[in-house]
mmCIF file of C-alpha atoms in Angstrom:
data_model
loop_
_atom_site.group_PDB
_atom_site.id
_atom_site.type_symbol
_atom_site.label_atom_id
_atom_site.label_comp_id
_atom_site.label_asym_id
_atom_site.label_seq_id
_atom_site.Cartn_x
_atom_site.Cartn_y
_atom_site.Cartn_z
ATOM 1 C CA ARG D 1 0.717 -0.231 0.160
ATOM 2 C CA GLN D 2 2.646 2.406 0.869
ATOM 3 C CA THR D 3 4.998 1.888 -2.631
ATOM 4 C CA HIS D 4 1.537 3.160 -4.397
ATOM 5 C CA GLU D 5 0.335 5.656 -2.134
ATOM 6 C CA VAL D 6 4.069 6.986 -3.423
ATOM 7 C CA VAL D 7 3.239 6.379 -6.398
ATOM 8 C CA SER D 8 -0.255 8.404 -6.694
ATOM 9 C CA PHE D 9 1.793 10.790 -4.888
ATOM 10 C CA PHE D 10 4.244 11.652 -8.315
ATOM 11 C CA MET D 11 1.173 9.844 -11.009
ATOM 12 C CA ASP D 12 -0.177 13.896 -9.497
ATOM 13 C CA ARG D 13 2.490 15.727 -10.257
ATOM 14 C CA LEU D 14 3.908 14.516 -13.694
ATOM 15 C CA ASP D 15 0.875 15.342 -15.943
ATOM 16 C CA ARG D 16 -2.036 17.715 -16.979
ATOM 17 C CA THR D 17 -4.731 15.242 -17.159
ATOM 18 C CA PRO D 18 -4.936 13.442 -14.750
ATOM 19 C CA LEU D 19 -3.075 10.143 -14.786
ATOM 20 C CA ARG D 20 -4.523 6.910 -12.225
ATOM 21 C CA SER D 21 -3.085 4.022 -10.452
ATOM 22 C CA THR D 22 -4.904 1.559 -9.030
ATOM 23 C CA CYS D 23 -2.770 -0.715 -6.110
ATOM 24 C CA ALA D 24 -3.564 -4.622 -6.620
ATOM 25 C CA ILE D 25 -2.617 -7.025 -3.117
ATOM 26 C CA GLY D 26 -3.556 -9.775 -1.097
ATOM 27 C CA GLY D 27 -5.619 -9.198 1.584
ATOM 28 C CA GLU D 28 -7.899 -7.142 -0.049
ATOM 29 C CA PRO D 29 -11.196 -8.166 -1.851
ATOM 30 C CA LYS D 30 -9.999 -8.465 -5.125
ATOM 31 C CA GLN D 31 -13.324 -7.594 -7.682
ATOM 32 C CA GLN D 32 -12.901 -3.648 -5.708
ATOM 33 C CA GLN D 33 -9.692 -4.043 -7.466
ATOM 34 C CA LEU D 34 -10.754 -4.945 -10.915
ATOM 35 C CA ASP D 35 -13.348 -3.065 -10.567
ATOM 36 C CA VAL D 36 -11.460 -0.121 -10.783
ATOM 37 C CA VAL D 37 -9.507 -1.037 -13.817
ATOM 38 C CA ARG D 38 -12.722 -2.510 -15.867
ATOM 39 C CA ARG D 39 -14.546 0.640 -14.709
ATOM 40 C CA ARG D 40 -12.272 3.969 -15.919
ATOM 41 C CA GLY D 41 -9.008 1.483 -16.431
ATOM 42 C CA VAL D 42 -5.695 3.097 -15.171
ATOM 43 C CA HIS D 43 -2.505 4.289 -16.634
ATOM 44 C CA ALA D 44 -0.288 1.684 -13.596
ATOM 45 C CA VAL D 45 -1.296 -0.658 -11.563
ATOM 46 C CA VAL D 46 0.970 -1.817 -7.814
ATOM 47 C CA ALA D 47 0.352 -5.475 -7.784
ATOM 48 C CA THR D 48 2.053 -8.069 -4.929
ATOM 49 C CA PRO D 49 3.969 -11.001 -7.435
ATOM 50 C CA GLY D 50 0.876 -13.023 -5.872
ATOM 51 C CA ARG D 51 -2.661 -10.776 -6.821
ATOM 52 C CA PHE D 52 -0.682 -9.725 -10.289
ATOM 53 C CA ARG D 53 -0.546 -13.870 -10.806
ATOM 54 C CA ASP D 54 -3.672 -14.540 -9.728
ATOM 55 C CA PHE D 55 -5.268 -11.571 -12.436
ATOM 56 C CA LEU D 56 -2.886 -12.954 -15.063
ATOM 57 C CA ASP D 57 -3.375 -16.300 -14.545
ATOM 58 C CA SER D 58 -7.493 -15.954 -14.588
ATOM 59 C CA ARG D 59 -6.681 -13.319 -17.033
ATOM 60 C CA ALA D 60 -8.619 -10.885 -15.819
ATOM 61 C CA MET D 61 -5.524 -8.312 -16.944
ATOM 62 C CA ASN D 62 -3.033 -8.638 -19.210
ATOM 63 C CA LEU D 63 0.267 -7.510 -20.585
ATOM 64 C CA GLN D 64 -1.051 -6.460 -24.335
ATOM 65 C CA SER D 65 -0.185 -2.085 -23.711
ATOM 66 C CA CYS D 66 2.282 -2.698 -19.824
ATOM 67 C CA VAL D 67 5.260 -0.385 -20.731
ATOM 68 C CA TYR D 68 6.119 -0.072 -17.253
ATOM 69 C CA MET D 69 5.776 -2.470 -13.683
ATOM 70 C CA CYS D 70 6.291 -1.572 -9.931
ATOM 71 C CA LEU D 71 5.838 -4.871 -8.138
ATOM 72 C CA ASP D 72 5.351 -4.752 -4.102
ATOM 73 C CA GLU D 73 7.374 -6.375 -2.701
ATOM 74 C CA GLY D 74 10.906 -6.832 -4.817
ATOM 75 C CA ASP D 75 12.656 -7.098 -1.925
ATOM 76 C CA ARG D 76 10.606 -10.609 -0.597
ATOM 77 C CA MET D 77 11.649 -11.996 -3.966
ATOM 78 C CA LEU D 78 15.231 -11.240 -3.844
ATOM 79 C CA ASP D 79 15.089 -12.707 -0.179
ATOM 80 C CA LEU D 80 12.792 -15.605 -1.548
ATOM 81 C CA GLY D 81 15.507 -16.784 -4.577
ATOM 82 C CA PHE D 82 12.807 -15.524 -7.821
#
C-alpha cells in the first residue's frame, strides 16, 4: 500500500491530465481491485507478486499495453530467490 501511495503522489504531479493507478494486493477483495481497472482504466498498477499473478492467470488483466511495471514487495521476492 505504501508503494501505491508514493506512485499516486508522483502521478498526480506528472501531467495536467490526471493519471490513474490502482493497488492490487492480497488480503483485500479482488473484485474491488478489478472494478477500478474495468470501470475507469488505469495507467499504472502497483501489485504484490501473488495478486498480480492471480489476475494474469485468471485473465482478469493482461500485459498487452503494459509499458512499465512496479511490483510491490520486490525485496521480499529477492529474499525468496525469485
